[in-house]
C-alpha positions in Angstrom: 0.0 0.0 0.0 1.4 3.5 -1.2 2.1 6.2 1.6 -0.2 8.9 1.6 1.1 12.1 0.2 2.7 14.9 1.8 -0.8 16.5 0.8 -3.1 14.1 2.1 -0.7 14.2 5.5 -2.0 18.0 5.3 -5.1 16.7 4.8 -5.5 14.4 7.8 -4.0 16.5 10.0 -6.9 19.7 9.1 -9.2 16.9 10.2 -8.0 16.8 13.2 -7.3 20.6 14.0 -10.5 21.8 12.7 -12.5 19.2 14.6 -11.2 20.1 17.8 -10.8 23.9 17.1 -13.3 25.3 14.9 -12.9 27.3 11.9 -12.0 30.3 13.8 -10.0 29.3 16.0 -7.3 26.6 13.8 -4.6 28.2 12.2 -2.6 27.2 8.6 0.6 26.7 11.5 -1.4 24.8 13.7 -2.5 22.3 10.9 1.5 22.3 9.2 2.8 21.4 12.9 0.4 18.8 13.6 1.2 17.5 9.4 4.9 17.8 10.6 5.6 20.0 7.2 6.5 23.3 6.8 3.9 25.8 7.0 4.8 27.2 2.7 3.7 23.6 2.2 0.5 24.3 3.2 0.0 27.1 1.7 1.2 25.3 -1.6 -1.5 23.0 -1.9 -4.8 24.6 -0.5 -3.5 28.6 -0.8 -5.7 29.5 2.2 -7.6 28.2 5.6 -11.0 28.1 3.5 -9.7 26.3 0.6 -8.3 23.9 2.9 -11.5 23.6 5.2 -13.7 23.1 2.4 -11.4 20.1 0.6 -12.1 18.2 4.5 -15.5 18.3 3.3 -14.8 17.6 -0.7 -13.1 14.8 0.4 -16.3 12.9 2.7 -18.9 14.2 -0.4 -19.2 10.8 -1.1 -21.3 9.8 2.4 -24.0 12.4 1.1 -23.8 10.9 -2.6 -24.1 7.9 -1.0 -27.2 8.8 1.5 -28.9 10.1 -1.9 -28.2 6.7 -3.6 -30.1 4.9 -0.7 -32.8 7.8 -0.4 -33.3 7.5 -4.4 -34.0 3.6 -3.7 -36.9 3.7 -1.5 -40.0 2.9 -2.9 -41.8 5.8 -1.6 -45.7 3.9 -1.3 -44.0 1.4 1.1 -45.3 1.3 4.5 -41.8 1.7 6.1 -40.7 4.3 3.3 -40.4 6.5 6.4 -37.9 4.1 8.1 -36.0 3.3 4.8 -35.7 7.3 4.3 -34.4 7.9 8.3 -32.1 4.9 7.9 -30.8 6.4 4.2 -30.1 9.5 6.5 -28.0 7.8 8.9 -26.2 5.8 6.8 -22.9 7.9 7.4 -23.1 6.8 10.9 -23.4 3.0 10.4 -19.9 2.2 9.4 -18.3 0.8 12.8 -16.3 0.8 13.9 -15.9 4.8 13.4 -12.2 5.3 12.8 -11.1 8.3 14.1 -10.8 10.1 10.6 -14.8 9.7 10.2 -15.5 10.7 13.8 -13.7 14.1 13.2 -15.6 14.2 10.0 -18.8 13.8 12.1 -17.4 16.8 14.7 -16.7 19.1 11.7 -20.3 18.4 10.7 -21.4 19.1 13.9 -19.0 22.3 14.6 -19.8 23.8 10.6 -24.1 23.4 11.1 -24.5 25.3 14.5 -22.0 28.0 13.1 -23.4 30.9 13.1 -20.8 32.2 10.2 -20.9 28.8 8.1 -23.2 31.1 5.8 -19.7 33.1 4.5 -18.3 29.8 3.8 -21.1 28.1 1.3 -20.3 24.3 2.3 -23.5 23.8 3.9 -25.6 25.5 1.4 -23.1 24.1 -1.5 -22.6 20.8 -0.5 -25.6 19.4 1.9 -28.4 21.9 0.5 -29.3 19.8 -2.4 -29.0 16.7 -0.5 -31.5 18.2 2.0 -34.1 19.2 -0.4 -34.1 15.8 -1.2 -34.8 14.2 1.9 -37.3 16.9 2.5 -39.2 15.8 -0.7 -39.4 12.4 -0.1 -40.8 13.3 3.4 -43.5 15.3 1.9 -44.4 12.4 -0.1 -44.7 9.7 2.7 -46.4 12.6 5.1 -48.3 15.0 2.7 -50.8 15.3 5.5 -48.5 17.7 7.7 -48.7 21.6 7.3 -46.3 23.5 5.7 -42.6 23.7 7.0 -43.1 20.9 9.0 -41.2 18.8 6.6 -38.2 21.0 7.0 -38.2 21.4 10.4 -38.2 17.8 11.2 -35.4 17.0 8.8 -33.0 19.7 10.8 -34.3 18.0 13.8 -33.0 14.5 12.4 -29.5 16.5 11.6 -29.3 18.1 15.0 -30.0 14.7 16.5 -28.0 12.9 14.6 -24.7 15.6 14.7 -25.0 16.2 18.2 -25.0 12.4 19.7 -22.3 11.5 17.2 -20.1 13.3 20.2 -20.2 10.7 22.9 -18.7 11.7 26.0 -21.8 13.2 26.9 -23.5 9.9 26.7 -20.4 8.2 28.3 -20.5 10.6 31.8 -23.9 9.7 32.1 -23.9 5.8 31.8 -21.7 5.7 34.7 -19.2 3.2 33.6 -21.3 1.3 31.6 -20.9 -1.1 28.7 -22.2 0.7 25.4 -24.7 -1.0 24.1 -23.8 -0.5 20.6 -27.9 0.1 19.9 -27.0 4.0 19.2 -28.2 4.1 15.6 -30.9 1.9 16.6 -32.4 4.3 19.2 -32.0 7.0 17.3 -33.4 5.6 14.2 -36.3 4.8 16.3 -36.7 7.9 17.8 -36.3 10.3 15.0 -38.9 8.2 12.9 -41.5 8.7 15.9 -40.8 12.4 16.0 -41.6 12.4 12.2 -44.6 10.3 12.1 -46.4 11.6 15.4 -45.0 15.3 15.7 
């Protein structure tokens, strides 16, 4: 197997900055340190923080291309089309185990949709927009009986539930030392599909 280039070491290592500073906060010489290159190198193959930030989420486009390919399979008149569409959703999540290059993904998610400046930077409304609309679609097709904007609001409640308990320490300081279950996706599959159907 071929070592990774110099610029997907500069790659790996914006993972990991930007997911556990921010946007704001990483620097170009905080993400060349943690690479173990020179910070010009950098620079030469991403130019600036953005272009850099943004190639993160270039590079993970396939998990949305492949939520759509699932979403696109679901015969919509089925009686668990809403299950098959929340499970398309989640599909990201299911690998396991999460390695720790896809759990920073997941944190950059997380970090990049309750930002209140991820506007400036388009990769929401570039990159997961379209995908969006999609899901939202096929959730006014298996619910047409809810009022307007509910279909909307319940798929950012899906994403907020999903993001957020991607993060698990919070989940760990509460189980007090207990074994995880591993039934995550389960639950929330579960749970999200209630808050759809009965909201």
């Amino acid at each position: 197997m071929s070592r990774p280039s110099r610029r997907d070491d500069v790659l790996r290592a914006a993972e990991t900055v930007f997911a556990d500073k921010g946007y704001d906060r990483a620097t170009m010489r905080n993400i060349a340190q943690e690479a173990g290159v020179g910070l010009p190198l950098v620079v030469y193959h991403f130019e600036t923080k953005l272009k850099l930030y943004r190639a993160i989420f270039e590079e993970y486009q396939h998990w949305n291309d492949a939520r759509l390919d699932a979403l696109r399979s679901v015969q919509l008149s089925a009686a668990d089309a809403l299950e098959q569409i929340v499970a398309a959703f989640l599909l990201v999540g299911t690998r396991r185990p999460l390695d720790d290059r896809t759990s920073n993904y997941l944190r950059l998610v997380l970090r990049e949709a309750s930002d209140p400046h991820a506007p400036e930077r388009k990769i929401i409304e570039e990159l997961f927009d379209p995908m969006a609309r999609e899901f939202i679609r096929a959730l006014e097709v298996v619910l047409p009986q809810k009022p307007e904007g509910f279909h909307r609001w319940a798929y950012l409640f899906a994403v907020g539930a999903f993001t957020s308990t991607n993060v698990g320490e919070r989940e760990r300081a509460l189980a007090d030392d207990a074994p995880d279950s591993g039934e995550r996706l389960v639950f929330l599959q579960s749970f999200i599909c209630a808050g759809i159907r009965h909201g």
